[in-house]
Coordinates of N, CA and C and ligand atoms in Angstrom, one line a residue:
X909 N -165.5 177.1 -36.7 CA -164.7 178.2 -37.1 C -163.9 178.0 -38.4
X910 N -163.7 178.8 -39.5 CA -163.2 178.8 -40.7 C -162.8 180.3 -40.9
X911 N -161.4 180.7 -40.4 CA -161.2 182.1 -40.6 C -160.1 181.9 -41.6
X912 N -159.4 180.8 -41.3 CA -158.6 181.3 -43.2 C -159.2 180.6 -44.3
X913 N -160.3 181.1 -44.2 CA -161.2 180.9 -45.6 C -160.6 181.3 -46.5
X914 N -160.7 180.9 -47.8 CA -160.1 181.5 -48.7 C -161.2 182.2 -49.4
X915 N -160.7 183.4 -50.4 CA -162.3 184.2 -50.8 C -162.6 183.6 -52.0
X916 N -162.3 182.1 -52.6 CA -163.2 181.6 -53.5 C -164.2 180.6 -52.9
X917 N -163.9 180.5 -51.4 CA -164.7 179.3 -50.8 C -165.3 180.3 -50.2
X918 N -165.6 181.7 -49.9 CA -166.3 182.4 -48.9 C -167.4 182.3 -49.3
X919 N -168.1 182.3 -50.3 CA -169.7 182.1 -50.4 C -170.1 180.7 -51.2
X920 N -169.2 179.9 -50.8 CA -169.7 178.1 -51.3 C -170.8 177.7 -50.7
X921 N -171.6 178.4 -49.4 CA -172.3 177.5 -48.6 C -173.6 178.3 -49.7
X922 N -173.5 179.2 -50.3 CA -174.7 179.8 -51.1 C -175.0 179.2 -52.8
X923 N -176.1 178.7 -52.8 CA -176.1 178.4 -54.4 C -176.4 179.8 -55.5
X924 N -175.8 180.2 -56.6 CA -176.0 180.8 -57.4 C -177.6 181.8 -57.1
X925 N -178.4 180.3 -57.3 CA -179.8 180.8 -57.4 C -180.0 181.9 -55.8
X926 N -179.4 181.5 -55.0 CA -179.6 181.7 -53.8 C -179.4 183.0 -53.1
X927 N -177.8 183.4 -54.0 CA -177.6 184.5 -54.0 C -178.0 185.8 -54.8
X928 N -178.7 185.1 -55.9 CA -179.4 186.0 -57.1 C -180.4 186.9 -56.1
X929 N -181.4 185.4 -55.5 CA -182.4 185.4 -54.9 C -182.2 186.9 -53.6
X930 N -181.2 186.4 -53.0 CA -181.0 187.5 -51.7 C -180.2 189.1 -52.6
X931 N -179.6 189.2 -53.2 CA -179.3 190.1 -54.1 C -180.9 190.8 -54.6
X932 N -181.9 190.0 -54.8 CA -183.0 190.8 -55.2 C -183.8 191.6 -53.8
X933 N -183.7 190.8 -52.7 CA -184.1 191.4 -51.5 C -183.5 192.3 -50.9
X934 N -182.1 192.5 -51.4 CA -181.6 193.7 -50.2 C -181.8 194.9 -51.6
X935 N -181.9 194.7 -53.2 CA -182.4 195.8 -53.5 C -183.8 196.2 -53.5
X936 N -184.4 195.5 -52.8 CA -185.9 196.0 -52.9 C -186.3 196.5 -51.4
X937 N -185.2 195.8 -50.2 CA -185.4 196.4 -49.1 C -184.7 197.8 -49.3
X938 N -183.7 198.0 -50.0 CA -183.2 199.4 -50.2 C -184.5 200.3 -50.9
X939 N -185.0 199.6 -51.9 CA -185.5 201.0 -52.3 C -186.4 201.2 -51.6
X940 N -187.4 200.4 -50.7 CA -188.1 200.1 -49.8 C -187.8 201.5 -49.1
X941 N -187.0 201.1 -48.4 CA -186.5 202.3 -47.5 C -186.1 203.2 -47.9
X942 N -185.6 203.7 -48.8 CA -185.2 204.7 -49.9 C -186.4 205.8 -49.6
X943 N -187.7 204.9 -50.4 CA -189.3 205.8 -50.5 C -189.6 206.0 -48.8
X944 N -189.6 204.9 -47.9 CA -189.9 205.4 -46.7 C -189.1 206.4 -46.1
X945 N -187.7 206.5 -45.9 CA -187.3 208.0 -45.2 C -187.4 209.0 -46.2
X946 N -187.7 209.1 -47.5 CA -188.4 210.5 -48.2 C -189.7 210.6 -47.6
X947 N -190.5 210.0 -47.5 CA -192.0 210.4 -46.8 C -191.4 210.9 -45.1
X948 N -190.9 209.9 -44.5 CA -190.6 210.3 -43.3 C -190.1 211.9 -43.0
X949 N -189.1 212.0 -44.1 CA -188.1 213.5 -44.3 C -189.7 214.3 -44.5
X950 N -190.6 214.3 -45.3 CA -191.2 215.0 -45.8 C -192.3 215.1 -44.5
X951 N -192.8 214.3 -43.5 CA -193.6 214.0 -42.4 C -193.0 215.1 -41.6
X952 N -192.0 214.5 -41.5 CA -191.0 215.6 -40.2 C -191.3 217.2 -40.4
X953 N -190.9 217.1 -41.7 CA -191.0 218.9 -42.1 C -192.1 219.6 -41.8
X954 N -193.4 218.7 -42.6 CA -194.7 219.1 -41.4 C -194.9 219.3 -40.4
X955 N -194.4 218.2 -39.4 CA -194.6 218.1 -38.4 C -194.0 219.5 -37.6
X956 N -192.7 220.0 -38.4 CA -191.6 220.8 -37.8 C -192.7 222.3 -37.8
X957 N -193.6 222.1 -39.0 CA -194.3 223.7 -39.1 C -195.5 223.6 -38.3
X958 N -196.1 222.4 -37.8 CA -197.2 221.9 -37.1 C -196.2 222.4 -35.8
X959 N -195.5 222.4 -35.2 CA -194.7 222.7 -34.0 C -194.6 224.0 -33.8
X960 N -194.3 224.4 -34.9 CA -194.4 226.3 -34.8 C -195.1 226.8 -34.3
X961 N -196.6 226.2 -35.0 CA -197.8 226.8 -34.7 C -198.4 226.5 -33.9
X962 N -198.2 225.2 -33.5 CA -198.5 225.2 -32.1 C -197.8 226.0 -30.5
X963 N -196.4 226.2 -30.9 CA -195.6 227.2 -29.9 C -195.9 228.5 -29.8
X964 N -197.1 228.9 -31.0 CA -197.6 229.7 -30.6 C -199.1 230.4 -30.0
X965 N -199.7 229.1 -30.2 CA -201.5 229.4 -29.6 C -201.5 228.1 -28.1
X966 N -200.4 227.4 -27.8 CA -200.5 226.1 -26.8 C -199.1 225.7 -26.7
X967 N -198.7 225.9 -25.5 CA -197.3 225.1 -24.7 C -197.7 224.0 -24.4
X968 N -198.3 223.8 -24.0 CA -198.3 221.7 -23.6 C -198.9 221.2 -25.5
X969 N -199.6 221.1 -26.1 CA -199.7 220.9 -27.5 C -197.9 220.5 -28.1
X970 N -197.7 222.0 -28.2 CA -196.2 222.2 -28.0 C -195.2 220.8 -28.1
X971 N -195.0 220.4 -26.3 CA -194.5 220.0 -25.9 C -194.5 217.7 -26.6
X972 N -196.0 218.2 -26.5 CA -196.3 216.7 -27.3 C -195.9 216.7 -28.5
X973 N -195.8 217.9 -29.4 CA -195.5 217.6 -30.9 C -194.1 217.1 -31.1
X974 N -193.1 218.1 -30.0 CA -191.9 218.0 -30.0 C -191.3 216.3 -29.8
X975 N -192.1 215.9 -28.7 CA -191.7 214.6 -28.5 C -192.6 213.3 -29.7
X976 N -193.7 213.8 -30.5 CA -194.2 213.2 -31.6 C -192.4 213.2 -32.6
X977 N -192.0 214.4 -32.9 CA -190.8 214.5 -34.1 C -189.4 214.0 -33.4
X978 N -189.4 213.7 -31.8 CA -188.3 212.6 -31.4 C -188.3 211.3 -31.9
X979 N -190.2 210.8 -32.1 CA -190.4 209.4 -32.3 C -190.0 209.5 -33.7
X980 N -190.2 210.5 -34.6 CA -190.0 210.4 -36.0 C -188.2 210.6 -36.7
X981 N -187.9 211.2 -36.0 CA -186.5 211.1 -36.2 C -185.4 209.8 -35.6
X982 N -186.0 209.0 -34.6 CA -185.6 208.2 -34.5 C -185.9 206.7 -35.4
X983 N -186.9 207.0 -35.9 CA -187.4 205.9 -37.4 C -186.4 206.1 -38.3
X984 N -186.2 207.5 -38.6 CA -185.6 208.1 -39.4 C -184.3 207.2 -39.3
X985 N -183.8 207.7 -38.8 CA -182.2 207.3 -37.8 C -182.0 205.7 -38.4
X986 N -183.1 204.7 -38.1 CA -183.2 203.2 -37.6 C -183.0 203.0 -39.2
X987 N -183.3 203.7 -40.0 CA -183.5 203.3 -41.2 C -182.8 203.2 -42.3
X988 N -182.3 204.6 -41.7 CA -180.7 205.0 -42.3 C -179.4 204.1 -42.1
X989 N -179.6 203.9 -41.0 CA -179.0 202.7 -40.8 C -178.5 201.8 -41.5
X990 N -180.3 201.4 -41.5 CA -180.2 199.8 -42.1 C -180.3 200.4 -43.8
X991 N -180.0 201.1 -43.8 CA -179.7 201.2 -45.5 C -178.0 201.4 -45.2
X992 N -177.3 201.6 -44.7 CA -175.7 201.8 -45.2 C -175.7 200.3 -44.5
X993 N -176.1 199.6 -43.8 CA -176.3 198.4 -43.9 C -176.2 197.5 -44.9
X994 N -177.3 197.8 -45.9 CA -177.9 197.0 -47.1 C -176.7 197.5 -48.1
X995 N -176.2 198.9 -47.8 CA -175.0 199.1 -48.8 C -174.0 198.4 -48.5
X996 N -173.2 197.9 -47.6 CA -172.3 197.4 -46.9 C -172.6 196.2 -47.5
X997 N -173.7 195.3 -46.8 CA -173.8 194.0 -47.5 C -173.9 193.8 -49.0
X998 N -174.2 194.8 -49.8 CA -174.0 194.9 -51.4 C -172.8 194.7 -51.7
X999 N -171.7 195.6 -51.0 CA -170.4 196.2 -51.5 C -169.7 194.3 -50.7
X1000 N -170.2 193.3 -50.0 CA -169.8 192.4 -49.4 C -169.9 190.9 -50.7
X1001 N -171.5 191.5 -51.1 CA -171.5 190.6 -52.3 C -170.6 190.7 -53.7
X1002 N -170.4 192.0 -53.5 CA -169.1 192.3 -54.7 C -168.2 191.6 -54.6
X1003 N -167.8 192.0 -53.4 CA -166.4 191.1 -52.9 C -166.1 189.8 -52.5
X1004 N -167.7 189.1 -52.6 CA -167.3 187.7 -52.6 C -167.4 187.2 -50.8
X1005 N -167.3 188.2 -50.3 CA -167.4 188.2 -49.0 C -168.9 188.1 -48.0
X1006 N -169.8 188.1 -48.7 CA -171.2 188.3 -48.1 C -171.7 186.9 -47.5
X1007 N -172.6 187.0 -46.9 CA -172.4 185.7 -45.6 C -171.7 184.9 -44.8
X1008 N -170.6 186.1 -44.7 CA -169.9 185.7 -43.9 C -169.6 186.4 -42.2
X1009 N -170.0 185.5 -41.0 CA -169.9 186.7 -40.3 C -168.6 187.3 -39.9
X1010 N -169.4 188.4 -39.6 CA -168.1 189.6 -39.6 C -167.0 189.2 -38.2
X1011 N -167.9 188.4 -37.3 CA -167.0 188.4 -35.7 C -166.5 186.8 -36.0
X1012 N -166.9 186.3 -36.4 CA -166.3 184.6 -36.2 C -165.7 183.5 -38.0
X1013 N -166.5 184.9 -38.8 CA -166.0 183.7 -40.1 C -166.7 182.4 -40.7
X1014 N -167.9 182.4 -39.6 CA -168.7 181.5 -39.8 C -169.6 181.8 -41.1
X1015 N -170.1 180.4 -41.7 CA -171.1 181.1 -42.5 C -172.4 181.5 -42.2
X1016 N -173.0 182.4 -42.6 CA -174.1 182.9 -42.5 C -175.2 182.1 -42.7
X1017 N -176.8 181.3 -42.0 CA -177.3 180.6 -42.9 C -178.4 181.0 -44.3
X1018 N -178.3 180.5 -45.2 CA -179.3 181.8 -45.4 C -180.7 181.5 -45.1
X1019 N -181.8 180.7 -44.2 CA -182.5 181.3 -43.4 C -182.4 182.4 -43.1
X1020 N -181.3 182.7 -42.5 CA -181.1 184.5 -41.4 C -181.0 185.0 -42.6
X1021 N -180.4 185.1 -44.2 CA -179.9 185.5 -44.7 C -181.3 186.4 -45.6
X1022 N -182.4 185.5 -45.9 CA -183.1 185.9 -46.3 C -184.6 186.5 -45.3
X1023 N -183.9 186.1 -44.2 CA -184.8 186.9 -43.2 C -184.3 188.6 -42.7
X1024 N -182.8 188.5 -42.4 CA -182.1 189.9 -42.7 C -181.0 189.8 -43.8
X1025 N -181.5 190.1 -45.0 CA -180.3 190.1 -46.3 C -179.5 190.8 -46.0
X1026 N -178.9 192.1 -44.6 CA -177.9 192.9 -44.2 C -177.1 192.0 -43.7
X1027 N -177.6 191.0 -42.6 CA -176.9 190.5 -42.0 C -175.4 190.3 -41.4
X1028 N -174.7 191.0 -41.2 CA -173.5 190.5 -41.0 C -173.0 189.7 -40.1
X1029 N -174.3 189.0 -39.1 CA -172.9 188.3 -38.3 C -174.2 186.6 -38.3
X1030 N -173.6 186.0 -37.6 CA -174.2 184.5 -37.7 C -175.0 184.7 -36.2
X1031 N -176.6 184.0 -36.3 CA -177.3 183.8 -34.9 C -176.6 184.2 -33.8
X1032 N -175.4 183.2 -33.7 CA -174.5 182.9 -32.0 C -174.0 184.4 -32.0
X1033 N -173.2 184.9 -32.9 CA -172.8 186.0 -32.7 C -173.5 187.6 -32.7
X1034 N -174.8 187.1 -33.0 CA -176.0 188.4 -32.9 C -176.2 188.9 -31.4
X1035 N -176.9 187.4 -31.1 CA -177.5 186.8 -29.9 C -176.2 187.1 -28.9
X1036 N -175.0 187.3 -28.8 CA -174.2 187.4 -28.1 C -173.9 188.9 -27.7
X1037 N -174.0 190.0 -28.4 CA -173.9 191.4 -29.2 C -175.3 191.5 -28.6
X1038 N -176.2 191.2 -28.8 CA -177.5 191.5 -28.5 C -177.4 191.5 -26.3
X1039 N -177.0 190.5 -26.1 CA -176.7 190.3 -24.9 C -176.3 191.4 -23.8
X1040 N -175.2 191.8 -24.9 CA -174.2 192.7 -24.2 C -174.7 194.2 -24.2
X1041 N -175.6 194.5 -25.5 CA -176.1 195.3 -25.5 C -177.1 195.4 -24.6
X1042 N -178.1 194.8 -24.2 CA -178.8 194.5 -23.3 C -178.6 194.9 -22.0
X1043 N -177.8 194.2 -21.5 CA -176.9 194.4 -20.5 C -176.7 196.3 -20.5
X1044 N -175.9 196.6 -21.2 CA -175.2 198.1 -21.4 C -176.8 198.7 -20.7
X1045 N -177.6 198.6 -21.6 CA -178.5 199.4 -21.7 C -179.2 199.2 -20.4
X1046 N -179.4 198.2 -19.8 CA -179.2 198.3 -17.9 C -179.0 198.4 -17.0
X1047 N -177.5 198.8 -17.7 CA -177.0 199.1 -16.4 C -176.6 200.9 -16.3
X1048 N -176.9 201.2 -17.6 CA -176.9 202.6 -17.8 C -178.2 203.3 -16.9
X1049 N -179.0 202.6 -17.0 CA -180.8 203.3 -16.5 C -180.6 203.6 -15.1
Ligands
ZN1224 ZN1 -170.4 184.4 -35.9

C-alpha cells in the first residue's frame, strides 16, 4: 500500500521508454476503436433497414434480426466504453497519475499495463471487482 504517494513518485515504477511505449498503444487502441464503432454504427443502420423489410414479408425473420441488432449494439456499448476508458487513462497520463490503481494506490505492473493500457486498477483489485461482479450477476438470474 502507497496512498500518500506523492504525484512526482506516482509513475516512478514506469521508465520513460515505457511510458512512451504504452502512450502509443492506448492511441492506436483508440483509433482502433474509433474505425470499429463507425463500421458497427454503419452495420446497425443496415441491419435497422434489413429489419423493416423483414417486418414486412416474415415475423419470425423479424424477430431474429431484432435480436441479431441486440448483439450489435451491445459491441457497440462494450466499446464505447473502453474508449472513455482509453480517454480517462490519457487524461491520467497527463496528470502524472496513470498506473496507478484507482482502489488501492498500488502500482500498476506494466505487464497488465501493456496488456490493458486502460487499466485502472492493479490484478488483486480487478480480480476482486471481477468477483463481486460475478457474484451480482448470480444471484440476480
Ligand atoms: Zn489495487
Amino acid at each position: 500500500m502507497s496512498l500518500e504517494l506523492t504525484l512526482e513518485d506516482s509513475m516512478k515504477h514506469l521508465t520513460e521508454l515505457q511510458i512512451e511505449e504504452l502512450t502509443l498503444r492506448l492511441t492506436e487502441r483508440m483509433r482502433f476503436l474509433a474505425a470499429q464503432v463507425r463500421e458497427e454504427l454503419a452495420a446497425s443502420d443496415t441491419q435497422h433497414y434489413r429489419d423493416l423489410a423483414g417486418a414486412v414479408t416474415d415475423t419470425a425473420d423479424e424477430a431474429l434480426a431484432s435480436a441479431l441488432v441486440d448483439v450489435d449494439t451491445e459491441l457497440i456499448d462494450r466499446h464505447i466504453t473502453e474508449l472513455r476508458d482509453i480517454e480517462a487513462a490519457r487524461g491520467r497520463m497527463q496528470n502524472k497519475t496513470y498506473g496507478i490503481c484507482i482502489d488501492c494506490g498500488d502500482a500498476v505492473v506494466y505487464e497488465r499495463l501493456v496488456a490493458y493500457p486502460a487499466a485502472k486498477r492493479c490484478v488483486r483489485c480487478q480480480e476482486q471487482r471481477e468477483h463481486i461482479y460475478a457474484h451480482q450477476r448470480r444471484s440476480t438470474l
